[in-house]
CSV table of C-alpha atoms in Angstrom, one decimal:
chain,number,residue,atom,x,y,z
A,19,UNK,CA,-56.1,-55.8,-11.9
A,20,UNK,CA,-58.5,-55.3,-9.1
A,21,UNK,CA,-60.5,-57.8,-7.0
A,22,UNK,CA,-63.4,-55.3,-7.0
A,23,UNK,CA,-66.9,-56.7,-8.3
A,24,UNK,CA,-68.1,-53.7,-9.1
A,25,UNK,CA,-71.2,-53.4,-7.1
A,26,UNK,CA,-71.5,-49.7,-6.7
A,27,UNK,CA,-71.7,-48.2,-10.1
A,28,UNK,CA,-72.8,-44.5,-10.9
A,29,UNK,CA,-74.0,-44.0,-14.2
A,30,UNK,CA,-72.0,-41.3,-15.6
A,31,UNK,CA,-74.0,-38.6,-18.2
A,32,UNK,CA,-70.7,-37.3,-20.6
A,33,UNK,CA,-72.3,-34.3,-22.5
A,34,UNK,CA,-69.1,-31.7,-22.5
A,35,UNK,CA,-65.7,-32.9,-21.4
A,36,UNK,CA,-64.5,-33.7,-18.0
A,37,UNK,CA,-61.2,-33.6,-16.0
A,38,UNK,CA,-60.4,-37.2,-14.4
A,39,UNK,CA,-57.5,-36.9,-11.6
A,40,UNK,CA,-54.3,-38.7,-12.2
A,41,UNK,CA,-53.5,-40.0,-9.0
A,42,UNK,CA,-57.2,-41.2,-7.5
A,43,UNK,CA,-59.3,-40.8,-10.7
A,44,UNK,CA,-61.6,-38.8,-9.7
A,45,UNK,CA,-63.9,-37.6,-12.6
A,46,UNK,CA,-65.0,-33.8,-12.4
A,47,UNK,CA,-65.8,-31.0,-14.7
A,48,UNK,CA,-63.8,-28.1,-14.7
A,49,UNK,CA,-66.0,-25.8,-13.4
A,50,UNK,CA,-66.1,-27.9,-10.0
A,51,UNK,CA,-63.0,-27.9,-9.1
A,52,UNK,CA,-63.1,-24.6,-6.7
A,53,UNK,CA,-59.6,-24.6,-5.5
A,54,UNK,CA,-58.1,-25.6,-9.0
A,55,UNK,CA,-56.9,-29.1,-6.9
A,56,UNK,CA,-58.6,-32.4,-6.4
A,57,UNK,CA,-60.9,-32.2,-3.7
A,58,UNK,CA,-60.8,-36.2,-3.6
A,59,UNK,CA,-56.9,-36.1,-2.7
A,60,UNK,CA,-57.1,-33.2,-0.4
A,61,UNK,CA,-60.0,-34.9,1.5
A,62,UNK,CA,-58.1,-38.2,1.6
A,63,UNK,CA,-54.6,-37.3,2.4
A,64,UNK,CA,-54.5,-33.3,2.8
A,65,UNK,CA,-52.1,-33.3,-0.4
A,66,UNK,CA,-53.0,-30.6,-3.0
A,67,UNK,CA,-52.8,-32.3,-6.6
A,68,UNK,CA,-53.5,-30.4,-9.8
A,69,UNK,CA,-52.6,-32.9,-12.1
A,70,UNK,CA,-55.8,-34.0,-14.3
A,71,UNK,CA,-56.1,-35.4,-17.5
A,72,UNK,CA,-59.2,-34.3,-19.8
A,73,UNK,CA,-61.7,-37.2,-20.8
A,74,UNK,CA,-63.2,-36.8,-24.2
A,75,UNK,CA,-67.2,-36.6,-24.3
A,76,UNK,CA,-68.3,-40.7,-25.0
A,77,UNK,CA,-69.6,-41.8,-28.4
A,78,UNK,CA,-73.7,-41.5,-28.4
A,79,UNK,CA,-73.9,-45.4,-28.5
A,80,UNK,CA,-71.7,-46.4,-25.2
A,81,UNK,CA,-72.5,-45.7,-21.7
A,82,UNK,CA,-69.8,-45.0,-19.0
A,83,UNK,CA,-70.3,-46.3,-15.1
A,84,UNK,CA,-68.1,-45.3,-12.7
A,85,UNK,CA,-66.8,-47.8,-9.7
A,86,UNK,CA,-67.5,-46.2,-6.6
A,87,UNK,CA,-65.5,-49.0,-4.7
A,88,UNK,CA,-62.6,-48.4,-7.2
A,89,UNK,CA,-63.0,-45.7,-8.9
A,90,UNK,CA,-63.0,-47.6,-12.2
A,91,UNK,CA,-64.8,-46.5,-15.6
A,92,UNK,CA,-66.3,-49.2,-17.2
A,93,UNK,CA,-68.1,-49.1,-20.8
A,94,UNK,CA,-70.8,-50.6,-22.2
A,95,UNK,CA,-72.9,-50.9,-25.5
């Protein structure tokens, strides 16, 4: 549980699927990822990470905001 109020939300526009990195959560599509490693982890803590997880495209009725103070994806109707 985090103590983040969620504040700084980025509305986040799921058409085709998206990688989301395991360790920071970062939440990229494929054909960003340059390097084939998070840039978010390499930035952070010079540590090349290729483990991602694929996010599957949101159902038409929900919409997804992402945290930008914690990273965290939050739905809504």
């Amino acid at each position: 549980m985090t103590t983040c109020s969620h504040n700084q939300l980025v509305l986040l526009k799921e058409n085709e699927k998206r990688l989301r990195c395991r360790h920071c959560h970062l939440t990229i599509k494929a054909e960003e990822l340059k390097g084939g490693h998070c840039p978010e982890c390499y930035e952070e803590s010079g540590v090349r990470r290729y483990d991602f997880e694929e996010i599957e495209a949101q159902e038409p009725d929900k919409v997804r905001y992402r945290c930008e103070g914690c990273n965290a994806i939050i739905e809504a109707d």
